[in-house]
Coordinates of N, CA and C in Angstrom, one line a residue:
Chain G
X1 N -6.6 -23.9 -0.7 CA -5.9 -23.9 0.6 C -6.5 -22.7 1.4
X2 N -6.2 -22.6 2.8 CA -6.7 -21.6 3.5 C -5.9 -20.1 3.1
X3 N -5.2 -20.0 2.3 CA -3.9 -19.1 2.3 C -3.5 -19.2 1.0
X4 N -2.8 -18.1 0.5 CA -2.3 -18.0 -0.8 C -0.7 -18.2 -0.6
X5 N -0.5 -19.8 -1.7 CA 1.2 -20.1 -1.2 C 1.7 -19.8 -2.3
X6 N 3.1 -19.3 -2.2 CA 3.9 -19.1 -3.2 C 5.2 -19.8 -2.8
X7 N 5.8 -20.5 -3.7 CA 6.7 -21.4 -3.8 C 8.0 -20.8 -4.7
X8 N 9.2 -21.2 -4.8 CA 9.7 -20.9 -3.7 C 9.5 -19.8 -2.4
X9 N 10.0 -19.9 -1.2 CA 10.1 -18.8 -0.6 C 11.6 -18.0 -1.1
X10 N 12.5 -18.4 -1.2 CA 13.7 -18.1 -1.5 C 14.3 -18.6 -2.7
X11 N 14.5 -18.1 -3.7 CA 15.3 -18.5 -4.6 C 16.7 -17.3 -5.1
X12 N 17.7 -18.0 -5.2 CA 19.2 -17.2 -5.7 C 19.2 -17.9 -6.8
X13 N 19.8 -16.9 -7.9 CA 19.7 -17.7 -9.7 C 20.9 -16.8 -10.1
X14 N 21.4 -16.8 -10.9 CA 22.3 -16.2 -11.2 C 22.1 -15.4 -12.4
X15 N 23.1 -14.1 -12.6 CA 22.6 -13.3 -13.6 C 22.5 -13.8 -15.3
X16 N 21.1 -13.6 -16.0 CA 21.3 -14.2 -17.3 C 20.3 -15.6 -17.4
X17 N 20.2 -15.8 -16.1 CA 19.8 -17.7 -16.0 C 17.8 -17.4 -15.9
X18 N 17.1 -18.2 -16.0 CA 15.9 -18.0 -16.0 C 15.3 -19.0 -14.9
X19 N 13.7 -18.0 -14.7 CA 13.4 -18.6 -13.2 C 11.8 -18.6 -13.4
X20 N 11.1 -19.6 -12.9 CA 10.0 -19.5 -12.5 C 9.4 -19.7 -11.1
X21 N 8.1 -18.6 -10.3 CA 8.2 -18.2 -9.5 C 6.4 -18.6 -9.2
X22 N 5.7 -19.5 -8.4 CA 4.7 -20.2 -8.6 C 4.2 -19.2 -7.2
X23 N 2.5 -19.2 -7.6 CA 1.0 -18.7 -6.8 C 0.4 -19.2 -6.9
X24 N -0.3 -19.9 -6.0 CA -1.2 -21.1 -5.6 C -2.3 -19.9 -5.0
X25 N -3.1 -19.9 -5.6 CA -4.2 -18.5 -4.6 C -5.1 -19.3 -4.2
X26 N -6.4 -18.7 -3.0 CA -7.1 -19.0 -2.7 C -8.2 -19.8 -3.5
X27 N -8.6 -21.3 -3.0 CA -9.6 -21.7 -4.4 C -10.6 -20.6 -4.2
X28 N -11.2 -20.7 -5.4 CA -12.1 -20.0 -5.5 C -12.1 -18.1 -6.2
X29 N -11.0 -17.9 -6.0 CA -10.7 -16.6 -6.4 C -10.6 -16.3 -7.7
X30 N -11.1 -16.0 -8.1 CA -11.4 -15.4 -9.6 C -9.7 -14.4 -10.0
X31 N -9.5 -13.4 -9.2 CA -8.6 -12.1 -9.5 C -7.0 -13.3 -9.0
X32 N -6.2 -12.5 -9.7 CA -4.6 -13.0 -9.2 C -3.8 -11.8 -9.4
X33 N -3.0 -11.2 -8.8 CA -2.5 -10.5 -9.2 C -0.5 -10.7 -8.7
X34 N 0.3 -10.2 -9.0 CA 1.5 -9.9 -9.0 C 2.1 -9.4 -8.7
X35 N 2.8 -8.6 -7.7 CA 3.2 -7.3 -7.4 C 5.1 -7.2 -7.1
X36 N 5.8 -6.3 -6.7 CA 7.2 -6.7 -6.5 C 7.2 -5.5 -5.4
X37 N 8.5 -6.1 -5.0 CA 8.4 -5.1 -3.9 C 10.3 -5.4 -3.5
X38 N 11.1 -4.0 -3.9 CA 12.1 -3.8 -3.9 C 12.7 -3.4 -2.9
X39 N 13.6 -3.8 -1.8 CA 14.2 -2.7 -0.8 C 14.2 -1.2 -0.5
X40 N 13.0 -1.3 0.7 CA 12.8 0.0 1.0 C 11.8 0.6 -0.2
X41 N 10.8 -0.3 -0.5 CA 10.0 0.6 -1.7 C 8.4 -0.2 -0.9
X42 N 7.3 0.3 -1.6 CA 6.4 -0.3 -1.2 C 6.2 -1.5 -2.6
X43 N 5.2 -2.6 -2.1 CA 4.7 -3.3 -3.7 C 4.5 -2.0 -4.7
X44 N 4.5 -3.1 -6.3 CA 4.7 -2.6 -7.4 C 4.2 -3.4 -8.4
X45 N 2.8 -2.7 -8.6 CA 2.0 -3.8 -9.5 C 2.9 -4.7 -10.6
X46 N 2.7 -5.0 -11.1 CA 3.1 -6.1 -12.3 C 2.0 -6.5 -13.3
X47 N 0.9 -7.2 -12.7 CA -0.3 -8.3 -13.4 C -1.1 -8.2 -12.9
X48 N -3.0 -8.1 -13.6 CA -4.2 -8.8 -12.9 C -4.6 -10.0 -13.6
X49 N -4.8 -10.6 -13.1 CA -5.3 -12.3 -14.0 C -7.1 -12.0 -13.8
X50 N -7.6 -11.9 -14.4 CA -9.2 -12.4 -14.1 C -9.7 -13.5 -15.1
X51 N -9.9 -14.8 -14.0 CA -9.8 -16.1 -14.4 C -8.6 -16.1 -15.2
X52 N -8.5 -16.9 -16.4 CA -7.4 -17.6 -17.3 C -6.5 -16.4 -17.8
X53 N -7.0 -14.9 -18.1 CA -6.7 -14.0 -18.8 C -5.8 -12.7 -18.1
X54 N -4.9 -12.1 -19.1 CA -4.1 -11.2 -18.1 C -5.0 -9.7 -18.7
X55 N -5.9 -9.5 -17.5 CA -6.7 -8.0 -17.2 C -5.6 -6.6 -18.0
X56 N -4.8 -6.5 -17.2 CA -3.9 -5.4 -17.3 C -2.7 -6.1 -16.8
X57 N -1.7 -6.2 -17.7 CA 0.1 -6.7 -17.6 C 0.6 -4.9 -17.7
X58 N 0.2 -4.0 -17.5 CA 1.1 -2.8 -18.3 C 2.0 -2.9 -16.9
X59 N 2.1 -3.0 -15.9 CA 3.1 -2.9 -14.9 C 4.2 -4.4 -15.0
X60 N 4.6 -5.0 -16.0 CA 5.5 -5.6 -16.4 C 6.7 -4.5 -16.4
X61 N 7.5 -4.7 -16.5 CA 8.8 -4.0 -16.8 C 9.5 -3.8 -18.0
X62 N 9.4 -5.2 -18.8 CA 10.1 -5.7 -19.9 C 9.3 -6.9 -20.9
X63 N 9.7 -7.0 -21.5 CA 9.6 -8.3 -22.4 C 10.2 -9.5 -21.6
X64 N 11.2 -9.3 -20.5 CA 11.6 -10.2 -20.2 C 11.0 -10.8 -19.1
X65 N 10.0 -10.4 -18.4 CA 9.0 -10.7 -17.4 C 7.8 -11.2 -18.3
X66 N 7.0 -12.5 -17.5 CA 5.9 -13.2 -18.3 C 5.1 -13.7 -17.4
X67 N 3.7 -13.9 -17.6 CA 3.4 -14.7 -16.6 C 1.9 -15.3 -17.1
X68 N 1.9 -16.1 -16.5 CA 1.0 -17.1 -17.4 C -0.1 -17.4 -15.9
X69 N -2.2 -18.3 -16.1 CA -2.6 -18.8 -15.2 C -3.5 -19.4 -16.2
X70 N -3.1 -20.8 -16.9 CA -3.7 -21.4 -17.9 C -5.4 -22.4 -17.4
X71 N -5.0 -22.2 -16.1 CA -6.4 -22.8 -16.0 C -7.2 -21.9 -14.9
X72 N -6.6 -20.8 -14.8 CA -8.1 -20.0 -14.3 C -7.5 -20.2 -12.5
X73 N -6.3 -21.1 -11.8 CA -6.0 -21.0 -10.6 C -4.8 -21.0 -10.3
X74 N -4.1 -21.8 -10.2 CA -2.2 -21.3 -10.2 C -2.0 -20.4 -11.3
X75 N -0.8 -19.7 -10.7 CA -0.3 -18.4 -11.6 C 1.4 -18.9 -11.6
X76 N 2.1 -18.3 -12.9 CA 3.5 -18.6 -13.1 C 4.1 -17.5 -13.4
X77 N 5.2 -16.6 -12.9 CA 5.7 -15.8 -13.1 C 6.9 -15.7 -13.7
X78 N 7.3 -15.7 -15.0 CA 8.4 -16.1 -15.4 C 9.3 -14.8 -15.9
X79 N 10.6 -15.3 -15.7 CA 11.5 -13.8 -15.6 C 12.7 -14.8 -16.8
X80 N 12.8 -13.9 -17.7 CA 14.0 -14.5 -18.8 C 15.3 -13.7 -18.0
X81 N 16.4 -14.3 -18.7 CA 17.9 -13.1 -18.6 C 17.9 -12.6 -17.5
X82 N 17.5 -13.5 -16.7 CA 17.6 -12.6 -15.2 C 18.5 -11.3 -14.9
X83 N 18.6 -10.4 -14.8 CA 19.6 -9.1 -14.4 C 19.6 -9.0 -12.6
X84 N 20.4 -8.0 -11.9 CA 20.5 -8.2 -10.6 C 19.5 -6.9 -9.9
X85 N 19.3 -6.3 -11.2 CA 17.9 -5.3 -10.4 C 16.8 -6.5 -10.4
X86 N 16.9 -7.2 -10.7 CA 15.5 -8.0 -10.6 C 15.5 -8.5 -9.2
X87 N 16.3 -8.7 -8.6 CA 16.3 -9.2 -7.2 C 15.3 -8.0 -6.1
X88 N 14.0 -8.8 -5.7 CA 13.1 -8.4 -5.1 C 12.1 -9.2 -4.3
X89 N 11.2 -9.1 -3.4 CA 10.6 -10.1 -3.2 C 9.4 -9.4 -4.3
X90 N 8.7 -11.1 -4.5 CA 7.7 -11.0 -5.7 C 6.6 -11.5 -4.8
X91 N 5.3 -10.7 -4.6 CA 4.0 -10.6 -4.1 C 3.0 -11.5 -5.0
X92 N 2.4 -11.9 -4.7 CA 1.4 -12.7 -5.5 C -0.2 -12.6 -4.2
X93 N -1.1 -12.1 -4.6 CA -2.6 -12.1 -4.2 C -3.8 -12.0 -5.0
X94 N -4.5 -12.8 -3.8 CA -5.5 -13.2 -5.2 C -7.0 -12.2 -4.3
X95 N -8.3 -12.1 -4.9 CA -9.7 -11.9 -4.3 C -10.4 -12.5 -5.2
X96 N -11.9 -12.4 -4.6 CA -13.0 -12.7 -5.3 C -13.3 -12.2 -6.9
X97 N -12.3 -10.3 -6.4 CA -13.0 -9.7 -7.7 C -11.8 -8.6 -7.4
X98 N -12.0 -7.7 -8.2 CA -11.0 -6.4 -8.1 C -11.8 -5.9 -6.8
X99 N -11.1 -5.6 -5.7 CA -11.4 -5.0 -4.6 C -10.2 -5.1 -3.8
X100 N -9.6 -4.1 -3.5 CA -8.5 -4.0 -2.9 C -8.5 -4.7 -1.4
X101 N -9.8 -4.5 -0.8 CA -10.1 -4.5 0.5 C -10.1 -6.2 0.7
X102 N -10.1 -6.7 -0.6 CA -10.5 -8.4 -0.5 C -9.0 -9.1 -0.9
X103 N -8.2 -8.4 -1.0 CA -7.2 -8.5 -1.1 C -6.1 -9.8 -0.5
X104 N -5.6 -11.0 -0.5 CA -5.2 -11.7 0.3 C -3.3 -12.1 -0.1
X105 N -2.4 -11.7 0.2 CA -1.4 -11.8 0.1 C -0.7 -12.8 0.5
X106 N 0.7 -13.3 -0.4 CA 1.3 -14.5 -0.2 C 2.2 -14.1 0.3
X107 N 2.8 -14.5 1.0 CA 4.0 -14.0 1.9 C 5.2 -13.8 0.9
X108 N 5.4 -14.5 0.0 CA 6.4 -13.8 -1.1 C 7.4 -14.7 -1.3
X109 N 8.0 -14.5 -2.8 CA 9.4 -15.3 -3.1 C 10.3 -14.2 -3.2
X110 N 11.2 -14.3 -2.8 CA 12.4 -13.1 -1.9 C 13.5 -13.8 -3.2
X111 N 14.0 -12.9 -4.8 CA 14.5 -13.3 -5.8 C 15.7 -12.8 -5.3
X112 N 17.0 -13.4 -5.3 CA 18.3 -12.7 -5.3 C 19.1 -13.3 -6.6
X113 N 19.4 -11.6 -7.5 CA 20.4 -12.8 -8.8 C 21.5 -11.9 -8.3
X114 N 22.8 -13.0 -8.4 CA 23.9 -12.8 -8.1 C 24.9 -13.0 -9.3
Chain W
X1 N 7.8 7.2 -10.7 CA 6.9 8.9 -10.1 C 6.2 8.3 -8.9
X2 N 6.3 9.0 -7.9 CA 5.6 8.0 -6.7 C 4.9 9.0 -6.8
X3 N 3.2 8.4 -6.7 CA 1.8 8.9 -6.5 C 1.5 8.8 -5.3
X4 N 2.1 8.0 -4.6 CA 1.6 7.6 -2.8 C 2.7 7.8 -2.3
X5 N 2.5 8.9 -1.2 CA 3.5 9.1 -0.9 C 3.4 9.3 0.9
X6 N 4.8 8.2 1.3 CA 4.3 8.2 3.3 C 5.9 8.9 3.6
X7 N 5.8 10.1 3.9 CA 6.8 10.8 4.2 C 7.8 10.1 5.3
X8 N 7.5 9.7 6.7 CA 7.9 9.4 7.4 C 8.4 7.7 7.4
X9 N 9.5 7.2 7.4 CA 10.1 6.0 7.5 C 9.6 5.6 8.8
X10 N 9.6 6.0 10.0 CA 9.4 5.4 10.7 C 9.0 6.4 11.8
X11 N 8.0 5.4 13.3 CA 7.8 5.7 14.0 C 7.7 5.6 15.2
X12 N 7.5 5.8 16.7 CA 7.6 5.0 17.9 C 7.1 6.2 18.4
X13 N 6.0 5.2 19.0 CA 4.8 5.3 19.9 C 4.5 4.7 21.5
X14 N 4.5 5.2 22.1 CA 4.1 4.5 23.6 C 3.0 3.6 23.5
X15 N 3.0 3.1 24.0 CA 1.7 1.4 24.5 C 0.7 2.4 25.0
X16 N -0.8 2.0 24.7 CA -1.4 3.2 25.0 C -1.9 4.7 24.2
X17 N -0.6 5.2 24.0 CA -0.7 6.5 22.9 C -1.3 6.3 21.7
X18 N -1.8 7.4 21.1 CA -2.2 7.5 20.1 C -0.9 7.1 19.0
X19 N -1.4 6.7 17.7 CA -0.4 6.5 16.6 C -1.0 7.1 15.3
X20 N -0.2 8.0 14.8 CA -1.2 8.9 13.5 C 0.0 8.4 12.3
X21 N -0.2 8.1 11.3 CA 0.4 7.7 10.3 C 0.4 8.4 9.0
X22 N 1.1 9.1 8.9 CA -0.1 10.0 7.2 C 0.8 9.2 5.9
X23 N 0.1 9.9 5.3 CA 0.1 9.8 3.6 C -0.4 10.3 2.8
X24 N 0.7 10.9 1.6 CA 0.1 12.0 1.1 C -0.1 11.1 -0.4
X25 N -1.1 11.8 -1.4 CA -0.7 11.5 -2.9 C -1.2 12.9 -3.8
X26 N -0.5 12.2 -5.0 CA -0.8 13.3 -6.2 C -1.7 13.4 -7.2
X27 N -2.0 12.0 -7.3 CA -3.2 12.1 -8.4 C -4.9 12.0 -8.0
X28 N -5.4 13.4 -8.4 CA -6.3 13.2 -8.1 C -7.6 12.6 -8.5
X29 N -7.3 11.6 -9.6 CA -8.4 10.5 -10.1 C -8.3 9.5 -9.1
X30 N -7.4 9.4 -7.8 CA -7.4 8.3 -7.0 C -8.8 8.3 -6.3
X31 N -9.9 7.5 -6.2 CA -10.8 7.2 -5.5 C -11.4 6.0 -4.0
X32 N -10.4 5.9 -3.8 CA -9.9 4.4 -2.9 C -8.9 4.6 -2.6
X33 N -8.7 4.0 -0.8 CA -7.2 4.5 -0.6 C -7.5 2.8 0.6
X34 N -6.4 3.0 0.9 CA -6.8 1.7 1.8 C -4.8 1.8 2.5
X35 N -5.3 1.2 3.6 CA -3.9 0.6 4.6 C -3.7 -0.7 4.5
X36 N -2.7 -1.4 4.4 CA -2.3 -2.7 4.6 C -0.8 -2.6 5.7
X37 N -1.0 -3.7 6.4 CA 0.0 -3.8 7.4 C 0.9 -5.1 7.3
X38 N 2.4 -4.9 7.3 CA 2.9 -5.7 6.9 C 4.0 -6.5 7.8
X39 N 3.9 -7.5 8.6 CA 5.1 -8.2 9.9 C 6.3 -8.5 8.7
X40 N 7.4 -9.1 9.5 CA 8.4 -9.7 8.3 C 8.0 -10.8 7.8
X41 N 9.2 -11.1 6.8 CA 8.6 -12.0 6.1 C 7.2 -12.8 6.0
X42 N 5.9 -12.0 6.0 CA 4.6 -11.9 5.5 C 4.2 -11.3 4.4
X43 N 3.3 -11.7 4.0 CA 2.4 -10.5 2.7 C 2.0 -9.2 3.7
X44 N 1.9 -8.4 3.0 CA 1.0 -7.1 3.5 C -1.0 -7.8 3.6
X45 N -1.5 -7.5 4.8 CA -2.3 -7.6 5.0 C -3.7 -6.2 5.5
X46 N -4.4 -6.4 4.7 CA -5.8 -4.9 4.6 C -5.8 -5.0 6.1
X47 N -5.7 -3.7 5.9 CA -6.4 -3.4 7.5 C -7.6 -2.4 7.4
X48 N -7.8 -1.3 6.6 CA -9.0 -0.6 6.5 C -8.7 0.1 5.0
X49 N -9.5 0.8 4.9 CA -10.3 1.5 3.4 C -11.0 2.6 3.7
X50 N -11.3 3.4 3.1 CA -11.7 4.4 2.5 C -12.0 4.6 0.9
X51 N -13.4 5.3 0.9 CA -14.0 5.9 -0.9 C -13.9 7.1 -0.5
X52 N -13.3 7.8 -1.4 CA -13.6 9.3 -1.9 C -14.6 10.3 -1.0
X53 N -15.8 9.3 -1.3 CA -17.2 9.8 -0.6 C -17.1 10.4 0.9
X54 N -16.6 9.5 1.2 CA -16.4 9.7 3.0 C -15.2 10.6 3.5
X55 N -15.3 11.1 4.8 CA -13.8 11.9 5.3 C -13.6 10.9 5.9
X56 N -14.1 9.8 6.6 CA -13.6 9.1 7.9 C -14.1 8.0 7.6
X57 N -13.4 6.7 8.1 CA -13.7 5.4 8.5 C -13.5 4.9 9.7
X58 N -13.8 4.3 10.2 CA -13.7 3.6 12.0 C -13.6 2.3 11.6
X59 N -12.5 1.5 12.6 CA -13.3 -0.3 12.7 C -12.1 -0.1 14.1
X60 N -12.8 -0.3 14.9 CA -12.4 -0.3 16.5 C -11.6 0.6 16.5
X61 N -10.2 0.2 16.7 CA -9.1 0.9 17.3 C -8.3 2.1 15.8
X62 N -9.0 1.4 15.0 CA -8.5 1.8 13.5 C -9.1 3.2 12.8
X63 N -8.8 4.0 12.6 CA -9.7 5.5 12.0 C -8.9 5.8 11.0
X64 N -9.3 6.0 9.7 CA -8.9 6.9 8.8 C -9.8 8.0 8.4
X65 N -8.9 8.9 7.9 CA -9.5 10.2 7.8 C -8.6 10.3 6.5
X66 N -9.7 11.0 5.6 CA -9.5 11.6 4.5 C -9.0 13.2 4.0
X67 N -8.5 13.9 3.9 CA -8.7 15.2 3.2 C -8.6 14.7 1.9
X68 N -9.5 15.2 1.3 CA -9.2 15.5 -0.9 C -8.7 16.5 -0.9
X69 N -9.5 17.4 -0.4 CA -8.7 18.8 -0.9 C -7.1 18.7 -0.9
X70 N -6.4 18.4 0.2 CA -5.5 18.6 0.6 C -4.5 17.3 0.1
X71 N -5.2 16.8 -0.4 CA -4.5 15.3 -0.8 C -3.9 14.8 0.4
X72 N -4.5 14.2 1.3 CA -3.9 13.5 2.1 C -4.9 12.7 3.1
X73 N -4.4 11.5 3.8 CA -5.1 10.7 4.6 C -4.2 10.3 5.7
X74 N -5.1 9.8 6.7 CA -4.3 9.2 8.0 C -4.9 8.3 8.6
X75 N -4.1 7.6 9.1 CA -4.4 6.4 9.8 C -4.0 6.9 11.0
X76 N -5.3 6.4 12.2 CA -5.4 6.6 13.7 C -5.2 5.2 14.3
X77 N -4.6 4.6 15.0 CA -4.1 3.8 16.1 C -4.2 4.1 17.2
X78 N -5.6 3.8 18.3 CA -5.8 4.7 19.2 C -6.7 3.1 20.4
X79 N -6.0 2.9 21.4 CA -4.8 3.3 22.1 C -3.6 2.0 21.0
X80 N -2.5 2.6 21.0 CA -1.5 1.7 20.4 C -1.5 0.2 21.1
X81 N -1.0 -0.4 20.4 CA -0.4 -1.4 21.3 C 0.8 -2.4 20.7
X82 N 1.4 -2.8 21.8 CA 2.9 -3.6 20.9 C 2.6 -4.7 19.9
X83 N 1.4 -5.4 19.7 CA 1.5 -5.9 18.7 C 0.8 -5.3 17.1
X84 N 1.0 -3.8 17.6 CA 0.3 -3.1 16.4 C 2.2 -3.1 15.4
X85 N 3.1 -3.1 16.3 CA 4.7 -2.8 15.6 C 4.5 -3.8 14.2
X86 N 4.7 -3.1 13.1 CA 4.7 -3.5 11.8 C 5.1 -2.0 10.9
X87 N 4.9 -2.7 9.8 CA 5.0 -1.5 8.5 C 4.2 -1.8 8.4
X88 N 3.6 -0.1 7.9 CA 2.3 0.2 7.4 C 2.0 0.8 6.0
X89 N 1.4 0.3 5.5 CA 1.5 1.0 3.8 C 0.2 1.8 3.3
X90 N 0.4 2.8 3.0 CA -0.9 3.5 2.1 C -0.8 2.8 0.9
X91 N -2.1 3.0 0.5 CA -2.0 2.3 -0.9 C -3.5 3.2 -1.6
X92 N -3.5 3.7 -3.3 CA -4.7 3.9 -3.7 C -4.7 3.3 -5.0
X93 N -6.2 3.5 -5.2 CA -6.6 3.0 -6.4 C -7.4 4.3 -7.4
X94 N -7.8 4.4 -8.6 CA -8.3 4.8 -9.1 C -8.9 4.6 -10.3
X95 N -9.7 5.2 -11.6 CA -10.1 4.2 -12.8 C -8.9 4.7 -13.7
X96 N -8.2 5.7 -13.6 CA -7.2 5.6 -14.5 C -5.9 5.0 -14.4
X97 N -5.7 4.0 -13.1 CA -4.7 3.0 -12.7 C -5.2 2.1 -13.1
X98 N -6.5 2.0 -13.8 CA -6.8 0.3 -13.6 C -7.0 -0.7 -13.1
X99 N -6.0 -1.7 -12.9 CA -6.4 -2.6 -11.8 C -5.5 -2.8 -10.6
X100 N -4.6 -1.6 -10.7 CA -3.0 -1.5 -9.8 C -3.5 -0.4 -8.5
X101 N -3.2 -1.3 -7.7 CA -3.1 -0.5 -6.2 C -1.5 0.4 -6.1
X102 N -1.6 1.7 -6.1 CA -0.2 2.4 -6.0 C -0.3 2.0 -4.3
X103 N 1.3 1.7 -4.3 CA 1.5 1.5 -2.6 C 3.0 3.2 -2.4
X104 N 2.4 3.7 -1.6 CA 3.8 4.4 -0.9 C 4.7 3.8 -0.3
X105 N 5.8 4.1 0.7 CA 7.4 3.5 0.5 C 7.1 2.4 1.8
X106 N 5.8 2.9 2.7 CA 5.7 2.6 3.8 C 6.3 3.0 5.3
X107 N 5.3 2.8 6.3 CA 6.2 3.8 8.0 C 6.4 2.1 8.6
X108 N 7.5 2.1 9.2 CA 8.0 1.1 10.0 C 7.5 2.2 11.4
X109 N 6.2 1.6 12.2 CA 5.4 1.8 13.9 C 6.2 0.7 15.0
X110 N 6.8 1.3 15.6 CA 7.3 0.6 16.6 C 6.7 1.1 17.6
X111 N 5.8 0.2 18.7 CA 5.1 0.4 19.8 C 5.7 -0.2 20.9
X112 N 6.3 0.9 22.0 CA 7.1 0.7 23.0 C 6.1 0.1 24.4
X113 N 6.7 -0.7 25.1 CA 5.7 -1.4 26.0 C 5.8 -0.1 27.5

């Protein structure tokens, strides 16, 4: 696609309940990454995917955050036990390579658990 | 621990005027710093970069300037204009971050007509 989509744009889930949070990145893009971005905070790494493999996950939070890109181009972000700090928008961008500057962002799935 | 750090929440600028944006950080293995600019409900999108190597970057209207010593950088917006109004985010990289861009809290630029 011309644009990296991320599906839902909006999702409310309730506390405890589990959610998966979909990145469609640029074809062709090798890098995927993850990021969150909390009220009034800047993004907040999470994950780099390079192709099928997760580069560096240390900016997970928990055990209860997962995220999987089994064939090297959609990415799945999965969140167990949802809690209500989890409510954030969730960033997903992909590039050619690690280069920040190549950087292409999804406009985001905006998480609210209530 | 915020490593990137954009003191100022927000700003407003005349149409025309210059617009200086700073950001400070702490760790000095950062080697890459870069700005991304962000409308609502959008992704943040690059707008310029900077390496270590250099004090200064240009791309038209856009200038960053580096201090190391002083740990700090700035973004120039020169002349402003109303559709520059966005948040603006510092962000750095370095090899002991790995593969994570630190972002600061971000300045909300509001450019008055």
């Amino acid at each position: 696609g011309a644009g990296v989509s991320q599906t839902p744009s909006n999702k409310v889930t309730e506390k405890g309940k589990y959610v998966e949070l979909r990145c469609d990145p640029i074809s062709g893009h090798t890098a995927l990454y993850w990021y969150r971005q909390s009220l009034g905070q800047g993004p907040e790494f999470l994950i780099y995917f390079q192709g099928t493999g997760a580069a560096d996950d240390s900016g997970l939070p928990n055990d209860r955050f997962f995220a999987v890109r089994p064939e090297g181009s959609v990415s799945t972000l999965k969140i167990q036990r949802t809690e209500r700090g989890d409510s954030a928008v969730y960033l997903c961008a992909s590039s050619l390579g690690f280069q920040g500057d190549g950087y292409t962002f999804g406009s985001g799935t905006r998480l609210t658990v209530v | 621990d915020q490593q990137v750090k954009q003191n100022s929440p927000s700003l407003s600028v005349q149409e025309g005027r210059i617009s200086i944006l700073n950001c400070d950080y702490t760790n000095s293995m950062f080697d890459y710093f870069l700005w991304y600019k962000k409308y609502p409900a959008e992704g943040p999108t690059f707008l310029i970069s900077i390496s270590s190597i250099k004090d200064k970057n240009e791309d038209g209207r856009f200038t960053v300037f580096l201090n190391k010593s002083a740990k700090h950088l700035s973004l120039h917006i020169v002349p402003s204009q109303p559709g520059d109004s966005a948040v603006y985010f510092c962000a750095a990289s370095g090899w002991d971050s790995g593969y994570a861009l630190n972002f600061g809290k971000g300045t909300s630029l509001l450019v008055t007509p």
